[in-house]
Coordinates of C-alpha atoms in Angstrom, one line a residue:
X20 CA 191.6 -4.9 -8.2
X21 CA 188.7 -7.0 -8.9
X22 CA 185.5 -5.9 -9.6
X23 CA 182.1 -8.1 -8.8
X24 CA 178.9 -7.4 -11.0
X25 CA 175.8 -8.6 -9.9
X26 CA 172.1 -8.0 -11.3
X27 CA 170.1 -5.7 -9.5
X28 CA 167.0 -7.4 -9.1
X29 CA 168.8 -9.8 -6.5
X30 CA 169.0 -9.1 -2.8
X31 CA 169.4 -10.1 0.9
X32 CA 166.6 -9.9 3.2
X33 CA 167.4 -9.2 7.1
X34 CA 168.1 -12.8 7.6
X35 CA 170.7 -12.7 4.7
X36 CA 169.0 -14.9 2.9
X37 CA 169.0 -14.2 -1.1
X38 CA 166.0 -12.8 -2.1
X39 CA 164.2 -11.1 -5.4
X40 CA 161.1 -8.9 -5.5
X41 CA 157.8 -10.7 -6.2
X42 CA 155.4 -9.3 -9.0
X43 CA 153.5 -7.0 -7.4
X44 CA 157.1 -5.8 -6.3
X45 CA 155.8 -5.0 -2.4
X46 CA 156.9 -8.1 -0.8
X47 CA 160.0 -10.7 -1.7
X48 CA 160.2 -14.0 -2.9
X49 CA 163.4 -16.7 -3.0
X50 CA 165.7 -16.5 -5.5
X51 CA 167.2 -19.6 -5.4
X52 CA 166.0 -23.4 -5.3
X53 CA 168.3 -26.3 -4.2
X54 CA 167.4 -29.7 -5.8
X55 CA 165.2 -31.5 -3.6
X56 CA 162.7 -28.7 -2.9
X57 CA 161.4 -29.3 -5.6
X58 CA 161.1 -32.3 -8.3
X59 CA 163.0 -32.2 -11.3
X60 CA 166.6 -31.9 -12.8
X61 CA 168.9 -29.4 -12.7
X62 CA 167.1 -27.2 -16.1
X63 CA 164.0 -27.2 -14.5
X64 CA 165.4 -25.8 -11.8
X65 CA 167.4 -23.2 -13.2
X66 CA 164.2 -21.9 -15.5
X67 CA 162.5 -21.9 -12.1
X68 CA 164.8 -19.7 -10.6
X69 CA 165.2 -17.6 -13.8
X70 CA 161.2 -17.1 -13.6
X71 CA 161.4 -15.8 -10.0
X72 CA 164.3 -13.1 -10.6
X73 CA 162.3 -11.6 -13.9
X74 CA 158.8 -11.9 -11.6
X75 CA 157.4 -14.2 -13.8
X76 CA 155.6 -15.5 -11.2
X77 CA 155.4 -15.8 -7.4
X78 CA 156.9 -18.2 -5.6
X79 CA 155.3 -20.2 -3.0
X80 CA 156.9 -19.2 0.0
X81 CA 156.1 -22.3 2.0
X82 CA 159.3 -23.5 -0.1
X83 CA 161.3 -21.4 2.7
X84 CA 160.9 -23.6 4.9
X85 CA 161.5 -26.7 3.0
X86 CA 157.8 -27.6 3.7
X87 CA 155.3 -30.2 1.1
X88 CA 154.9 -28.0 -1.7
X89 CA 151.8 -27.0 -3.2
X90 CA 151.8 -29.4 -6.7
X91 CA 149.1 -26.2 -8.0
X92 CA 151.7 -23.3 -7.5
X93 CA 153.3 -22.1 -10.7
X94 CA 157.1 -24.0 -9.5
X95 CA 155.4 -26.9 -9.6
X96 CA 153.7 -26.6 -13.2
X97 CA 157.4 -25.4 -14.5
X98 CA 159.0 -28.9 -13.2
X99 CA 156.5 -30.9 -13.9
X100 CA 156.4 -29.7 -17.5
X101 CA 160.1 -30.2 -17.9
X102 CA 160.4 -33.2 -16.1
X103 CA 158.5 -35.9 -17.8
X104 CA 160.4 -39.0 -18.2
X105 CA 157.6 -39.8 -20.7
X106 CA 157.7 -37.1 -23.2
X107 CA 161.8 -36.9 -22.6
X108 CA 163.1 -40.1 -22.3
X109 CA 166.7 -39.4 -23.0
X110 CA 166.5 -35.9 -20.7
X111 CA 166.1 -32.2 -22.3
X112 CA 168.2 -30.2 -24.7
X113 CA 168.7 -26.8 -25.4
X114 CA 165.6 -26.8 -28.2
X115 CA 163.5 -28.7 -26.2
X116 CA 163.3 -26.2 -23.6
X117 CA 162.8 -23.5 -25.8
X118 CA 159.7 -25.2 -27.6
X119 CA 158.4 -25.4 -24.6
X120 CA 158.9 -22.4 -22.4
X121 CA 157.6 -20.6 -25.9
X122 CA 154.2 -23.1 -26.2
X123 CA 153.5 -22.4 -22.3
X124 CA 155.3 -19.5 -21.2
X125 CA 155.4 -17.4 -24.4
X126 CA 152.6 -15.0 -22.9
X127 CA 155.1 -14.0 -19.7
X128 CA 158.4 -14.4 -21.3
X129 CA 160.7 -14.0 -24.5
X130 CA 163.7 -17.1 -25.2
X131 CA 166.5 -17.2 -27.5
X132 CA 169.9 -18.9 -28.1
X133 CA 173.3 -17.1 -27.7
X134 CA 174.3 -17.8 -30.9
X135 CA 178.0 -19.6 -31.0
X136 CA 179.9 -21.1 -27.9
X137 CA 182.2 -18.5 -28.3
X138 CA 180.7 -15.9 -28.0
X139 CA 179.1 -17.1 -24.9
X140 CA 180.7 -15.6 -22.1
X141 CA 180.2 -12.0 -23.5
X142 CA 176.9 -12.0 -24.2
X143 CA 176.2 -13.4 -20.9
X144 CA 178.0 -10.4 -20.0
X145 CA 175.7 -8.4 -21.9
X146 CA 172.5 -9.9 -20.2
X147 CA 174.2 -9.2 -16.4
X148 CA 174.3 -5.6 -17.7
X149 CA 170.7 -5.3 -18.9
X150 CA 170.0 -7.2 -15.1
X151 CA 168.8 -10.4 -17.1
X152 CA 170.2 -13.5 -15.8
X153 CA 170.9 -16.3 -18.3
X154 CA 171.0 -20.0 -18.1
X155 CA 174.3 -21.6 -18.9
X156 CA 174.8 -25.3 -19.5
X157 CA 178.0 -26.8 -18.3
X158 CA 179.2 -30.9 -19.3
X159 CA 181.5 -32.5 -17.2
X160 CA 181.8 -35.5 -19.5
X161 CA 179.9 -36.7 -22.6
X162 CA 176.9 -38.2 -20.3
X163 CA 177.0 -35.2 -17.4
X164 CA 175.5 -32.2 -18.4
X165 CA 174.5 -29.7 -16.0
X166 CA 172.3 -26.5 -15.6
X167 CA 173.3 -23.2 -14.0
X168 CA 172.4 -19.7 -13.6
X169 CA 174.6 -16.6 -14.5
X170 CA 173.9 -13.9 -12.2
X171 CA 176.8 -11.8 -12.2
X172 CA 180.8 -12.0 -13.3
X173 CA 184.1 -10.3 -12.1
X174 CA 186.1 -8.1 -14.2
X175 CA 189.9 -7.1 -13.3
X176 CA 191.1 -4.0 -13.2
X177 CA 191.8 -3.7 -17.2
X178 CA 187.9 -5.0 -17.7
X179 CA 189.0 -8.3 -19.0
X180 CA 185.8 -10.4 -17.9
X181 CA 187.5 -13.1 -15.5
X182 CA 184.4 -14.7 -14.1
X183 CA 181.0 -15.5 -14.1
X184 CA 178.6 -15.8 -11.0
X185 CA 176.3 -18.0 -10.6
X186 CA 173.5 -20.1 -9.0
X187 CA 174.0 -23.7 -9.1
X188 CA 170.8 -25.5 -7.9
X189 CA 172.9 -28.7 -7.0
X190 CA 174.5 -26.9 -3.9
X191 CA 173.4 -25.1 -1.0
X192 CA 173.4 -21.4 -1.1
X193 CA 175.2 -19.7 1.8
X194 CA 173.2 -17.2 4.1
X195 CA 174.4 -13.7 2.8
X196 CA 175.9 -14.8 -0.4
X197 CA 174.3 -13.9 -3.7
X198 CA 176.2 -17.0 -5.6
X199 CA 177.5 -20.4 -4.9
X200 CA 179.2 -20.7 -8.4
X201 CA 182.1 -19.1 -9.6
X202 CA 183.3 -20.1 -13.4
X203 CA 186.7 -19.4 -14.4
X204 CA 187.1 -17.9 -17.4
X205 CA 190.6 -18.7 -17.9
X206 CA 190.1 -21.5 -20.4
X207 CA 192.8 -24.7 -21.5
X208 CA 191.9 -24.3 -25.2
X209 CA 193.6 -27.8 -25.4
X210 CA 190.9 -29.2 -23.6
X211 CA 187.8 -29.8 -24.0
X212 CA 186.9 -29.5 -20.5
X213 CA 188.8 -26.8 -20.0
X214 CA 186.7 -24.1 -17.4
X215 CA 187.6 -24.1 -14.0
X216 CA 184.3 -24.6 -12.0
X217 CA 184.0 -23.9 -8.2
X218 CA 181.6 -24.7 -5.8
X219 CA 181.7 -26.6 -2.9
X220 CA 184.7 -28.6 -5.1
X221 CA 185.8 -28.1 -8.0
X222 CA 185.4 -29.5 -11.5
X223 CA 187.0 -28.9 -14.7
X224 CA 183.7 -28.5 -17.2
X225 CA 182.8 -27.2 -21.1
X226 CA 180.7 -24.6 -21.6
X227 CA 178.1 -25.7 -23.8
X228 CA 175.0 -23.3 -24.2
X229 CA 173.3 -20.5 -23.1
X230 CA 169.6 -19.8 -23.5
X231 CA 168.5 -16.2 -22.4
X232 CA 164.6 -15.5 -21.0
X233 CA 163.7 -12.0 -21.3
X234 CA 160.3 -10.8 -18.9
X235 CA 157.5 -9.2 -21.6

């Protein structure tokens, strides 16, 4: 039997939409941000959804409603900060977004590296454990790389890790679902692009990087 882990901090509200509590921990916020509600690529996202689950800061919540969002709120300062065609003309890596979640950020939140690709998947495990949700990157070919959010994974019954959960800011969230990513573990070492990755479809990706944010 298979067992499901996911970090505690997520939940659904009463519409069963996927929620997280907001700093002052008395009302909730979204957890989860589909590309379009806001500008920027599929990192900035991901950091912004990492932000919300650890309360770095509150989301505006006229994003529910897929309304003009307010280019002062927090979200907005995250994206734009990442998304500058001018200071990254050939996109972000992994150390560019450390440098500068630590220049601007650094007061709210810790960041560090995973260490070897290897040893990826279990110290993601790790994170889910302490309720810390990591971002993962995923390549689907040498010039598509893509951002995701690990906020869970599924052991079997022997506690072999078989998958991890995520939120993938490229697809729609379903109403009571706390994912809309599932990455097979169950790797092709022959290949290169060898993890199973299912969302709407499914891909055949690398796993690439990891970068963990921590709340201070």
């Amino acid at each position: 039997m298979r067992q499901f882990i996911v970090i505690d901090p997520l939940c659904l509200n009463e519409d069963g939409k996927l929620v997280c509590k907001k700093p002052s921990g008395r009302h909730y916020q979204r957890a989860h941000f589909k590309q379009g509600d806001l500008d920027g690529v599929s990192c900035a996202y991901s950091l912004a959804i990492v932000f919300n689950i650890l309360n770095a800061f509150e989301a505006d919540d006229t994003f529910w409603n897929g309304n003009e969002h307010e280019k002062t709120t927090p979200e907005w300062k995250l994206i734009r900060s990442l998304n500058n065609p001018s200071l990254h003309p050939n996109g972000l890596n992994p150390d560019d977004i450390i440098r500068i979640v630590k220049q601007k950020y650094s007061s709210q939140v810790t960041i560090d590296h995973t260490g070897k690709k290897a040893r990826i998947p279990l110290k993601v495990k790790e994170c889910i454990d302490a309720n810390n949700p990591v971002i993962i990157q995923i390549s689907c070919s040498k010039n598509e790389v893509q951002w995701i959010v690990a906020v869970g994974y599924a052991m079997d019954a022997e506690g072999e890790l078989l998958y991890l959960l995520t939120l993938d800011s490229r697809k729609n969230l379903p109403i009571g679902h706390f994912w809309n990513g599932i990455l097979n573990l169950d790797r092709c070492i022959t290949l290169k692009y060898g993890f199973q990755y299912i969302t709407d479809v499914v891909e055949m990706v690398g796993l690439d990087d990891a970068i963990i944010i921590k709340k201070r």
